[in-house]
C-alpha cells in the first residue's frame, strides 16, 4: 500500500447504484494495471528490504506469489459479483458481525498506519532542514501530531480537489525519484565503487537465523495490501475473464520493479548497519548525490517525496471512516456520538477520536529511543490488523462460491479454493510471525515487543469491535443512512 493509495474503503463506501458501469465507460486492461500500480507501489518500503541486500528479490517475490496474486484474483471475483465492498462480501459469506469486524479492521489499520507513514515524512523532511533531526524522536512525534491534525482540519472542511495530489503521487514521489536512484546507483557501481551489500549467488536467499531473520518480510504484506480496492474496476473491462488476469500480471511486474530495484540501489550505497528504516531512501539519495557533488538535489527529492506522501494522506484520510460510518448508521454498530456529521457532511467526531489515538501513538516516537524501532512496531501492528480482514475475505470467498455457485459474476477466479487456501495460510503465517522481534532489533526486550504488538493488533483489531458490537443498542441504528461517496 503506497502513500498515494485510494481510499482504504473505497468499495464499501460507494452506494450500490454507483458501482455499475454503463456500456460505454470501458477502461483498458493496461489502464487498470497503471491504476493498480499507482495505488500499491511506493518507495517507502525500500529501506526495510534493502537491509537484506540481494535477498530482497526473493523476499518481494514470495509474498507476491502467495499473497498479492490470490488477493487480486479473489477480490476481483467478489467485486464483480457483489457490490458494497468488504462488508457485503464478508456479511453474505460469513455473517454480519464478521462483516463489521472486516470493515472495522480496514478502518483501524489506519490508526497505526498514519504514525508510520508520517514517521517516514518526518525523516524525509529532516533532510530538507537538518539531517540530524532524522534520528530525533521528538522531531518525529512533533511532525506526526502537527501534520495529522492539519490533515483532519482540511478533511473536516470537505475540501475538494485534493485528490489530484495523489493522482500525481506515482510520478512525483515514486517513478521520478526511483528512476533517478536506480540510474545513479548503477553509475555508482560503474565508477568502480564496491557495493555495500554483496551481490553474489550465495546472497540470493536471506541468511537463516530462525524466524527472527525473516520477520521483515511481514512489511511486504502491508506493501501489497489494498488490491481489493482496485478489484471494483473489474466490471469496467470489456472482457474481464481474459483482460483482468493480464492486467494483474502486468501490474505485478511493474510493482515488483518499483519495489525491487530501488531497494537494491539503496543496498549498494548504504551499509545495512547504518540504514534507517524511515530515512533510508534519503540516506541513499544523499550518499549518491554526494558522490557526484550534487547534494543540493537532496532537499528537492525530499520535498517531492513529502509532497506525494501528504497528498496521498489527505485524499484518503476520511475514506476508511466513511465506509465504517455508512455501515454503522445502517446497522447501529457505533454510538450516535461517532455517527454525527458536521455541516460539511464529514464524520468529524470519528476523525477527532481517531486523531486523539494517533496523537498518543505518535508520542511514542518521543519515548522510544530508536526511531526505526518505533516505525517498525507501528508497521507490524498496521499489517496484522489489516491481515485479519484478509483472513475473513478468503473464507467468505470460498463460502460464497459454494453457497452461490450460479450467482452472476463478471469474473471467476481460477482455482479459487486453492488460491484462498494459499492466501489464508500466507496471511495467517505473516500475522503470527509479526509477533517475533526481527533479528535487526535483537537488542530489545522480546517480551515488551510482544506485548506492544499483541496489545496493539489484537486489542484494536479484535477487542474494540467486540465491545462495540456487544454494547450496541437499537437506538444506535439510523432510519436513513446518509449517502456516502468515495
CSV table of C-alpha atoms in Angstrom, one decimal, residues 11-482:
chain,number,residue,atom,x,y,z
A,11,UNK,CA,-15.5,0.0,-2.5
A,12,UNK,CA,-17.6,-0.3,0.7
A,13,UNK,CA,-18.3,3.5,0.7
A,14,UNK,CA,-19.9,3.6,-2.7
A,15,UNK,CA,-23.6,3.1,-2.9
A,16,UNK,CA,-24.7,0.1,-4.9
A,17,UNK,CA,-26.3,2.3,-7.5
A,18,UNK,CA,-23.0,3.8,-8.3
A,19,UNK,CA,-20.9,0.7,-8.8
A,20,UNK,CA,-22.2,-0.4,-12.1
A,21,UNK,CA,-20.5,1.0,-15.2
A,22,UNK,CA,-22.6,1.9,-18.2
A,23,UNK,CA,-22.0,0.4,-21.6
A,24,UNK,CA,-19.6,3.0,-23.0
A,25,UNK,CA,-17.5,3.6,-19.9
A,26,UNK,CA,-14.8,0.9,-20.5
A,27,UNK,CA,-11.2,1.1,-19.4
A,28,UNK,CA,-8.4,-0.9,-21.0
A,29,UNK,CA,-6.6,-3.6,-19.1
A,30,UNK,CA,-3.4,-1.6,-19.4
A,31,UNK,CA,-5.1,1.4,-17.8
A,32,UNK,CA,-6.3,-0.8,-14.9
A,33,UNK,CA,-2.7,-2.1,-14.5
A,34,UNK,CA,-1.5,1.5,-14.2
A,35,UNK,CA,-4.2,2.4,-11.7
A,36,UNK,CA,-3.2,-0.7,-9.6
A,37,UNK,CA,0.5,0.2,-9.8
A,38,UNK,CA,-0.1,3.7,-8.6
A,39,UNK,CA,-2.2,2.6,-5.6
A,40,UNK,CA,0.2,-0.1,-4.5
A,41,UNK,CA,3.8,0.8,-5.5
A,42,UNK,CA,5.9,3.1,-3.2
A,43,UNK,CA,9.5,3.8,-2.3
A,44,UNK,CA,8.7,3.9,1.4
A,45,UNK,CA,9.3,0.1,2.0
A,46,UNK,CA,12.6,0.2,0.1
A,47,UNK,CA,14.9,0.8,3.2
A,48,UNK,CA,13.2,-2.1,5.1
A,49,UNK,CA,14.1,-4.6,2.4
A,50,UNK,CA,17.5,-3.0,1.5
A,51,UNK,CA,18.7,-4.5,4.8
A,52,UNK,CA,18.6,-7.9,3.1
A,53,UNK,CA,20.7,-6.8,0.1
A,54,UNK,CA,20.2,-9.1,-2.9
A,55,UNK,CA,17.9,-11.4,-0.9
A,56,UNK,CA,15.2,-8.7,-1.1
A,57,UNK,CA,14.4,-10.0,-4.5
A,58,UNK,CA,13.3,-13.3,-3.0
A,59,UNK,CA,11.5,-11.6,-0.2
A,60,UNK,CA,9.5,-9.5,-2.6
A,61,UNK,CA,8.7,-12.3,-5.0
A,62,UNK,CA,7.5,-14.8,-2.3
A,63,UNK,CA,4.7,-12.6,-0.9
A,64,UNK,CA,3.8,-11.5,-4.4
A,65,UNK,CA,3.0,-15.1,-5.3
A,66,UNK,CA,1.4,-16.3,-2.1
A,67,UNK,CA,-0.5,-13.1,-1.2
A,68,UNK,CA,-0.6,-10.4,-3.9
A,69,UNK,CA,-1.8,-12.8,-6.7
A,70,UNK,CA,-4.5,-14.6,-4.6
A,71,UNK,CA,-5.7,-11.3,-3.2
A,72,UNK,CA,-6.0,-9.7,-6.6
A,73,UNK,CA,-7.9,-12.5,-8.3
A,74,UNK,CA,-10.2,-13.4,-5.4
A,75,UNK,CA,-11.2,-9.9,-4.7
A,76,UNK,CA,-11.9,-9.4,-8.5
A,77,UNK,CA,-14.5,-12.2,-8.4
A,78,UNK,CA,-16.1,-10.8,-5.3
A,79,UNK,CA,-16.2,-7.3,-6.6
A,80,UNK,CA,-17.7,-8.4,-10.0
A,81,UNK,CA,-20.5,-10.3,-8.2
A,82,UNK,CA,-21.4,-8.3,-5.1
A,83,UNK,CA,-21.4,-4.6,-4.7
A,84,UNK,CA,-20.8,-2.9,-1.3
A,85,UNK,CA,-17.2,-3.9,-0.7
A,86,UNK,CA,-15.6,-5.9,2.1
A,87,UNK,CA,-18.6,-5.6,4.4
A,88,UNK,CA,-21.0,-7.0,1.8
A,89,UNK,CA,-18.7,-9.8,0.9
A,90,UNK,CA,-18.0,-11.0,4.4
A,91,UNK,CA,-21.6,-10.4,5.7
A,92,UNK,CA,-23.0,-12.6,3.0
A,93,UNK,CA,-20.1,-15.1,3.0
A,94,UNK,CA,-19.9,-15.5,6.8
A,95,UNK,CA,-22.1,-13.2,8.9
A,96,UNK,CA,-22.9,-9.6,9.6
A,97,UNK,CA,-20.8,-9.5,12.8
A,98,UNK,CA,-17.8,-10.7,10.8
A,99,UNK,CA,-18.6,-8.2,8.2
A,100,UNK,CA,-18.4,-5.4,10.8
A,101,UNK,CA,-15.1,-6.8,12.0
A,102,UNK,CA,-13.8,-6.7,8.5
A,103,UNK,CA,-14.8,-3.1,7.8
A,104,UNK,CA,-13.6,-2.2,11.3
A,105,UNK,CA,-10.1,-3.6,10.5
A,106,UNK,CA,-10.0,-1.7,7.3
A,107,UNK,CA,-10.5,1.5,9.4
A,108,UNK,CA,-8.5,0.5,12.5
A,109,UNK,CA,-5.3,-0.3,10.5
A,110,UNK,CA,-5.1,3.4,9.5
A,111,UNK,CA,-4.7,4.4,13.2
A,112,UNK,CA,-1.3,2.8,13.2
A,113,UNK,CA,-0.6,3.4,9.5
A,114,UNK,CA,-0.6,7.2,9.8
A,115,UNK,CA,2.1,7.3,12.5
A,116,UNK,CA,4.3,5.0,10.4
A,117,UNK,CA,3.6,7.0,7.2
A,118,UNK,CA,4.2,10.3,8.9
A,119,UNK,CA,7.3,8.9,10.6
A,120,UNK,CA,8.7,8.5,7.1
A,121,UNK,CA,7.6,12.0,6.2
A,122,UNK,CA,9.3,13.4,9.3
A,123,UNK,CA,12.6,11.6,8.5
A,124,UNK,CA,12.4,12.7,4.8
A,125,UNK,CA,11.6,16.3,5.8
A,126,UNK,CA,14.6,16.3,8.1
A,127,UNK,CA,16.9,16.0,5.1
A,128,UNK,CA,15.4,19.2,3.8
A,129,UNK,CA,16.0,21.1,7.1
A,130,UNK,CA,18.7,19.3,9.1
A,131,UNK,CA,19.6,15.6,8.5
A,132,UNK,CA,20.4,15.1,12.2
A,133,UNK,CA,16.7,15.5,13.0
A,134,UNK,CA,16.0,12.2,11.2
A,135,UNK,CA,17.0,10.3,14.3
A,136,UNK,CA,15.2,12.6,16.8
A,137,UNK,CA,12.1,11.0,18.3
A,138,UNK,CA,10.8,14.4,19.5
A,139,UNK,CA,11.1,15.9,15.9
A,140,UNK,CA,9.2,12.8,14.5
A,141,UNK,CA,6.5,13.0,17.1
A,142,UNK,CA,6.0,16.7,16.5
A,143,UNK,CA,5.7,16.2,12.7
A,144,UNK,CA,3.2,13.4,13.2
A,145,UNK,CA,1.0,15.4,15.5
A,146,UNK,CA,1.1,18.7,13.6
A,147,UNK,CA,0.7,17.2,10.1
A,148,UNK,CA,-2.1,14.7,11.1
A,149,UNK,CA,-4.2,17.3,12.8
A,150,UNK,CA,-3.7,19.7,9.9
A,151,UNK,CA,-5.0,16.9,7.7
A,152,UNK,CA,-8.0,16.4,9.9
A,153,UNK,CA,-8.8,20.1,9.7
A,154,UNK,CA,-8.6,20.1,5.9
A,155,UNK,CA,-10.7,16.9,5.6
A,156,UNK,CA,-13.4,18.2,8.1
A,157,UNK,CA,-13.9,21.2,5.8
A,158,UNK,CA,-14.8,18.9,2.9
A,159,UNK,CA,-12.1,20.5,0.7
A,160,UNK,CA,-12.4,19.5,-2.9
A,161,UNK,CA,-9.7,18.8,-5.5
A,162,UNK,CA,-7.0,17.4,-3.2
A,163,UNK,CA,-7.3,14.1,-5.0
A,164,UNK,CA,-5.2,15.4,-7.8
A,165,UNK,CA,-2.2,15.4,-5.4
A,166,UNK,CA,-2.5,11.6,-5.1
A,167,UNK,CA,-3.0,11.0,-8.8
A,168,UNK,CA,0.4,12.7,-9.4
A,169,UNK,CA,2.0,11.0,-6.5
A,170,UNK,CA,3.1,8.0,-8.5
A,171,UNK,CA,5.1,10.2,-10.9
A,172,UNK,CA,6.3,12.9,-8.4
A,173,UNK,CA,7.1,10.7,-5.4
A,174,UNK,CA,7.8,7.3,-6.8
A,175,UNK,CA,8.7,7.0,-10.5
A,176,UNK,CA,11.0,10.0,-10.9
A,177,UNK,CA,12.9,9.6,-7.6
A,178,UNK,CA,13.0,5.8,-8.2
A,179,UNK,CA,14.4,6.1,-11.7
A,180,UNK,CA,17.0,8.6,-10.5
A,181,UNK,CA,18.0,6.5,-7.6
A,182,UNK,CA,18.5,3.3,-9.7
A,183,UNK,CA,20.2,5.1,-12.5
A,184,UNK,CA,22.7,6.8,-10.3
A,185,UNK,CA,23.2,3.6,-8.3
A,186,UNK,CA,24.2,1.8,-11.5
A,187,UNK,CA,26.6,4.7,-12.4
A,188,UNK,CA,27.9,4.5,-8.8
A,189,UNK,CA,28.8,0.8,-9.3
A,190,UNK,CA,30.1,1.5,-12.8
A,191,UNK,CA,32.6,4.0,-11.4
A,192,UNK,CA,34.3,1.2,-9.6
A,193,UNK,CA,32.7,1.7,-6.2
A,194,UNK,CA,32.1,-1.5,-4.3
A,195,UNK,CA,28.6,-2.4,-3.3
A,196,UNK,CA,27.8,-2.1,0.4
A,197,UNK,CA,25.9,-5.4,0.2
A,198,UNK,CA,27.4,-8.5,-1.6
A,199,UNK,CA,25.7,-9.2,-4.9
A,200,UNK,CA,26.7,-12.9,-5.4
A,201,UNK,CA,24.6,-16.0,-5.9
A,202,UNK,CA,25.1,-17.1,-2.3
A,203,UNK,CA,23.2,-14.0,-1.2
A,204,UNK,CA,20.0,-14.7,-3.2
A,205,UNK,CA,18.4,-16.2,-0.1
A,206,UNK,CA,18.4,-14.5,3.3
A,207,UNK,CA,20.7,-15.8,5.9
A,208,UNK,CA,18.7,-18.2,8.2
A,209,UNK,CA,18.9,-17.4,11.9
A,210,UNK,CA,15.4,-18.6,12.9
A,211,UNK,CA,12.1,-16.8,12.4
A,212,UNK,CA,13.5,-13.5,13.5
A,213,UNK,CA,15.6,-13.4,10.3
A,214,UNK,CA,12.5,-13.3,8.2
A,215,UNK,CA,10.3,-11.1,10.2
A,216,UNK,CA,10.9,-8.0,8.0
A,217,UNK,CA,9.1,-9.9,5.2
A,218,UNK,CA,5.9,-9.0,7.1
A,219,UNK,CA,6.3,-5.4,5.9
A,220,UNK,CA,5.8,-6.7,2.3
A,221,UNK,CA,2.3,-7.8,3.1
A,222,UNK,CA,1.5,-4.3,4.0
A,223,UNK,CA,3.2,-3.0,0.9
A,224,UNK,CA,1.0,-5.3,-1.3
A,225,UNK,CA,-2.3,-4.6,0.6
A,226,UNK,CA,-5.1,-2.6,-1.0
A,227,UNK,CA,-5.6,-4.8,-4.1
A,228,UNK,CA,-9.2,-5.4,-3.1
A,229,UNK,CA,-9.8,-1.7,-3.7
A,230,UNK,CA,-8.9,-1.9,-7.4
A,231,UNK,CA,-10.9,-5.0,-7.9
A,232,UNK,CA,-14.1,-2.9,-8.1
A,233,UNK,CA,-12.9,-1.8,-11.6
A,234,UNK,CA,-13.2,-5.4,-13.0
A,235,UNK,CA,-16.7,-4.5,-14.2
A,236,UNK,CA,-15.2,-1.7,-16.3
A,237,UNK,CA,-13.3,-4.2,-18.6
A,238,UNK,CA,-14.9,-5.4,-21.8
A,239,UNK,CA,-13.7,-8.9,-21.3
A,240,UNK,CA,-12.9,-9.4,-17.6
A,241,UNK,CA,-12.2,-13.1,-17.9
A,242,UNK,CA,-9.2,-12.5,-20.2
A,243,UNK,CA,-8.3,-8.9,-19.5
A,244,UNK,CA,-8.2,-8.8,-15.7
A,245,UNK,CA,-5.5,-11.6,-15.3
A,246,UNK,CA,-3.4,-9.8,-17.9
A,247,UNK,CA,-3.9,-6.5,-16.1
A,248,UNK,CA,-2.9,-8.0,-12.8
A,249,UNK,CA,0.2,-9.7,-14.1
A,250,UNK,CA,1.4,-6.5,-15.8
A,251,UNK,CA,0.7,-4.6,-12.5
A,252,UNK,CA,2.6,-7.2,-10.5
A,253,UNK,CA,5.6,-6.8,-12.8
A,254,UNK,CA,5.6,-3.1,-12.5
A,255,UNK,CA,5.0,-3.1,-8.8
A,256,UNK,CA,7.9,-5.6,-8.3
A,257,UNK,CA,10.2,-3.5,-10.4
A,258,UNK,CA,9.4,-0.4,-8.4
A,259,UNK,CA,9.9,-2.3,-5.1
A,260,UNK,CA,13.0,-4.3,-6.0
A,261,UNK,CA,15.3,-2.0,-8.0
A,262,UNK,CA,15.3,1.0,-5.6
A,263,UNK,CA,15.8,-1.4,-2.7
A,264,UNK,CA,18.8,-2.9,-4.4
A,265,UNK,CA,20.1,0.6,-5.2
A,266,UNK,CA,19.9,1.5,-1.6
A,267,UNK,CA,21.7,-1.7,-0.6
A,268,UNK,CA,24.5,-0.8,-3.0
A,269,UNK,CA,25.1,2.6,-1.4
A,270,UNK,CA,24.2,2.4,2.3
A,271,UNK,CA,25.6,-0.4,4.6
A,272,UNK,CA,22.8,-2.3,6.3
A,273,UNK,CA,24.1,-1.5,9.8
A,274,UNK,CA,23.8,2.2,9.0
A,275,UNK,CA,20.4,2.0,7.4
A,276,UNK,CA,17.4,3.8,8.9
A,277,UNK,CA,14.0,2.3,8.2
A,278,UNK,CA,12.5,5.7,8.0
A,279,UNK,CA,15.2,7.8,6.4
A,280,UNK,CA,16.9,5.1,4.3
A,281,UNK,CA,15.6,6.5,1.0
A,282,UNK,CA,17.1,9.9,1.8
A,283,UNK,CA,20.3,8.3,3.1
A,284,UNK,CA,20.8,6.7,-0.3
A,285,UNK,CA,20.0,9.8,-2.2
A,286,UNK,CA,22.3,11.9,0.0
A,287,UNK,CA,25.1,9.4,-0.5
A,288,UNK,CA,24.8,9.0,-4.2
A,289,UNK,CA,24.4,12.8,-4.8
A,290,UNK,CA,27.5,13.4,-2.6
A,291,UNK,CA,29.4,11.0,-4.9
A,292,UNK,CA,28.6,13.2,-7.9
A,293,UNK,CA,28.8,16.5,-6.0
A,294,UNK,CA,25.0,17.1,-6.4
A,295,UNK,CA,24.0,17.2,-2.7
A,296,UNK,CA,21.9,20.3,-3.4
A,297,UNK,CA,19.4,17.9,-5.1
A,298,UNK,CA,18.8,16.0,-1.8
A,299,UNK,CA,16.3,18.6,-0.4
A,300,UNK,CA,14.5,18.8,-3.7
A,301,UNK,CA,14.0,15.0,-3.8
A,302,UNK,CA,12.9,15.2,-0.1
A,303,UNK,CA,10.2,17.8,-0.9
A,304,UNK,CA,9.0,15.5,-3.8
A,305,UNK,CA,8.6,12.5,-1.5
A,306,UNK,CA,7.0,14.6,1.2
A,307,UNK,CA,4.5,16.2,-1.2
A,308,UNK,CA,3.5,12.9,-2.6
A,309,UNK,CA,3.1,11.3,0.8
A,310,UNK,CA,1.0,14.2,2.1
A,311,UNK,CA,-1.1,14.3,-1.0
A,312,UNK,CA,-1.9,10.6,-0.6
A,313,UNK,CA,-2.7,11.0,3.1
A,314,UNK,CA,-5.1,13.9,2.5
A,315,UNK,CA,-7.0,12.3,-0.3
A,316,UNK,CA,-8.0,9.2,1.7
A,317,UNK,CA,-7.7,10.4,5.3
A,318,UNK,CA,-11.5,10.2,5.7
A,319,UNK,CA,-12.0,7.2,3.4
A,320,UNK,CA,-12.0,4.3,5.8
A,321,UNK,CA,-14.1,6.1,8.3
A,322,UNK,CA,-16.7,6.9,5.7
A,323,UNK,CA,-17.3,3.2,5.0
A,324,UNK,CA,-17.4,2.5,8.7
A,325,UNK,CA,-19.9,5.4,9.2
A,326,UNK,CA,-22.2,4.1,6.5
A,327,UNK,CA,-22.4,0.6,7.8
A,328,UNK,CA,-22.7,1.7,11.4
A,329,UNK,CA,-25.7,4.0,10.7
A,330,UNK,CA,-27.4,1.2,8.8
A,331,UNK,CA,-26.7,-1.5,11.4
A,332,UNK,CA,-26.2,0.5,14.6
A,333,UNK,CA,-22.7,-0.6,15.3
A,334,UNK,CA,-21.3,2.7,16.7
A,335,UNK,CA,-22.8,5.1,19.3
A,336,UNK,CA,-24.6,8.2,17.9
A,337,UNK,CA,-21.8,10.4,19.0
A,338,UNK,CA,-19.5,8.8,16.5
A,339,UNK,CA,-22.2,8.9,13.8
A,340,UNK,CA,-22.6,12.6,13.8
A,341,UNK,CA,-21.7,14.7,10.7
A,342,UNK,CA,-20.5,18.3,10.7
A,343,UNK,CA,-22.0,21.0,8.5
A,344,UNK,CA,-19.9,19.8,5.6
A,345,UNK,CA,-21.2,16.3,5.8
A,346,UNK,CA,-17.9,14.9,7.2
A,347,UNK,CA,-17.7,12.4,10.1
A,348,UNK,CA,-15.7,14.8,12.2
A,349,UNK,CA,-16.2,13.1,15.5
A,350,UNK,CA,-14.7,9.8,14.2
A,351,UNK,CA,-11.7,11.8,12.8
A,352,UNK,CA,-11.2,13.6,16.1
A,353,UNK,CA,-11.3,10.4,18.2
A,354,UNK,CA,-9.0,8.7,15.7
A,355,UNK,CA,-6.7,11.8,15.9
A,356,UNK,CA,-6.5,11.5,19.7
A,357,UNK,CA,-5.4,7.9,19.5
A,358,UNK,CA,-3.0,8.7,16.7
A,359,UNK,CA,-1.5,11.5,18.8
A,360,UNK,CA,-0.9,9.2,21.7
A,361,UNK,CA,0.8,6.7,19.4
A,362,UNK,CA,2.8,9.5,17.8
A,363,UNK,CA,4.1,10.5,21.2
A,364,UNK,CA,5.7,7.0,21.4
A,365,UNK,CA,8.3,8.2,18.9
A,366,UNK,CA,9.5,10.7,21.5
A,367,UNK,CA,9.6,7.9,24.2
A,368,UNK,CA,11.1,5.1,22.2
A,369,UNK,CA,14.9,5.8,21.8
A,370,UNK,CA,15.2,4.2,18.4
A,371,UNK,CA,13.0,5.9,15.7
A,372,UNK,CA,13.5,2.9,13.4
A,373,UNK,CA,12.2,0.5,16.1
A,374,UNK,CA,9.1,2.6,16.6
A,375,UNK,CA,8.5,2.8,12.9
A,376,UNK,CA,8.8,-1.0,12.6
A,377,UNK,CA,6.4,-1.7,15.5
A,378,UNK,CA,3.7,0.5,14.1
A,379,UNK,CA,4.2,-1.0,10.6
A,380,UNK,CA,3.8,-4.5,12.1
A,381,UNK,CA,0.6,-3.6,14.0
A,382,UNK,CA,-0.8,-2.0,10.9
A,383,UNK,CA,-0.1,-5.1,8.9
A,384,UNK,CA,-1.6,-7.5,11.4
A,385,UNK,CA,-4.8,-5.6,11.8
A,386,UNK,CA,-5.2,-5.5,8.0
A,387,UNK,CA,-4.4,-9.2,7.7
A,388,UNK,CA,-7.4,-10.0,9.9
A,389,UNK,CA,-9.6,-8.5,7.2
A,390,UNK,CA,-7.9,-10.6,4.5
A,391,UNK,CA,-8.4,-13.8,6.5
A,392,UNK,CA,-12.1,-13.1,6.6
A,393,UNK,CA,-12.2,-12.2,2.9
A,394,UNK,CA,-10.6,-15.5,1.8
A,395,UNK,CA,-13.1,-17.5,4.0
A,396,UNK,CA,-16.0,-15.5,2.6
A,397,UNK,CA,-14.9,-16.1,-1.0
A,398,UNK,CA,-14.9,-19.8,-0.6
A,399,UNK,CA,-18.3,-19.8,1.2
A,400,UNK,CA,-19.9,-17.6,-1.5
A,401,UNK,CA,-18.6,-19.9,-4.3
A,402,UNK,CA,-20.0,-22.9,-2.5
A,403,UNK,CA,-23.3,-21.4,-1.4
A,404,UNK,CA,-24.0,-19.4,-4.6
A,405,UNK,CA,-22.2,-21.1,-7.4
A,406,UNK,CA,-24.6,-19.8,-10.0
A,407,UNK,CA,-24.6,-16.2,-8.8
A,408,UNK,CA,-23.7,-13.9,-11.7
A,409,UNK,CA,-20.1,-12.8,-11.7
A,410,UNK,CA,-18.2,-10.7,-14.2
A,411,UNK,CA,-15.0,-12.6,-13.4
A,412,UNK,CA,-14.5,-16.1,-12.0
A,413,UNK,CA,-11.1,-16.6,-10.3
A,414,UNK,CA,-9.4,-19.8,-11.5
A,415,UNK,CA,-8.8,-22.4,-8.8
A,416,UNK,CA,-10.4,-20.1,-6.2
A,417,UNK,CA,-10.5,-22.6,-3.4
A,418,UNK,CA,-6.8,-23.4,-3.8
A,419,UNK,CA,-5.8,-19.7,-4.1
A,420,UNK,CA,-7.9,-18.8,-1.0
A,421,UNK,CA,-6.1,-21.6,0.9
A,422,UNK,CA,-2.7,-20.3,-0.1
A,423,UNK,CA,-3.7,-16.7,0.6
A,424,UNK,CA,-5.2,-17.6,4.0
A,425,UNK,CA,-2.2,-19.7,5.0
A,426,UNK,CA,0.2,-16.9,4.0
A,427,UNK,CA,-1.8,-14.2,5.7
A,428,UNK,CA,-2.0,-16.3,8.9
A,429,UNK,CA,1.7,-17.1,8.9
A,430,UNK,CA,2.6,-13.4,8.4
A,431,UNK,CA,0.3,-12.4,11.2
A,432,UNK,CA,1.9,-14.9,13.6
A,433,UNK,CA,5.5,-14.2,12.5
A,434,UNK,CA,4.9,-10.5,13.2
A,435,UNK,CA,4.9,-11.3,16.9
A,436,UNK,CA,8.6,-12.3,16.7
A,437,UNK,CA,11.1,-9.4,17.1
A,438,UNK,CA,13.3,-9.1,13.9
A,439,UNK,CA,16.9,-10.0,14.2
A,440,UNK,CA,17.9,-6.4,13.4
A,441,UNK,CA,16.4,-5.4,16.8
A,442,UNK,CA,17.7,-8.3,18.8
A,443,UNK,CA,19.0,-5.9,21.5
A,444,UNK,CA,15.4,-5.0,22.5
A,445,UNK,CA,13.2,-6.7,25.1
A,446,UNK,CA,11.3,-9.5,23.2
A,447,UNK,CA,8.6,-9.7,25.9
A,448,UNK,CA,7.9,-6.0,25.7
A,449,UNK,CA,7.9,-6.2,21.9
A,450,UNK,CA,5.3,-9.0,22.1
A,451,UNK,CA,3.1,-7.1,24.5
A,452,UNK,CA,3.2,-3.9,22.4
A,453,UNK,CA,2.5,-5.6,19.1
A,454,UNK,CA,-0.1,-8.0,20.6
A,455,UNK,CA,-1.9,-5.3,22.5
A,456,UNK,CA,-2.0,-3.0,19.5
A,457,UNK,CA,-3.0,-5.6,16.9
A,458,UNK,CA,-5.4,-7.8,18.9
A,459,UNK,CA,-6.7,-5.1,21.2
A,460,UNK,CA,-7.5,-2.6,18.4
A,461,UNK,CA,-8.3,-5.2,15.8
A,462,UNK,CA,-10.5,-7.6,17.9
A,463,UNK,CA,-11.3,-6.3,21.4
A,464,UNK,CA,-12.6,-2.8,20.5
A,465,UNK,CA,-15.0,-4.0,17.7
A,466,UNK,CA,-16.2,-6.8,20.0
A,467,UNK,CA,-17.1,-4.3,22.7
A,468,UNK,CA,-18.8,-2.0,20.2
A,469,UNK,CA,-20.9,-5.0,19.0
A,470,UNK,CA,-21.8,-6.3,22.4
A,471,UNK,CA,-22.7,-2.9,23.8
A,472,UNK,CA,-24.7,-1.7,20.7
A,473,UNK,CA,-28.3,-0.5,21.3
A,474,UNK,CA,-31.3,-0.5,18.9
A,475,UNK,CA,-31.4,3.3,19.2
A,476,UNK,CA,-27.9,3.5,17.6
A,477,UNK,CA,-29.4,2.5,14.2
A,478,UNK,CA,-30.4,5.4,12.0
A,479,UNK,CA,-33.5,5.3,9.9
A,480,UNK,CA,-31.8,6.8,6.9
A,481,UNK,CA,-28.2,6.4,6.2
A,482,UNK,CA,-26.5,9.4,4.6
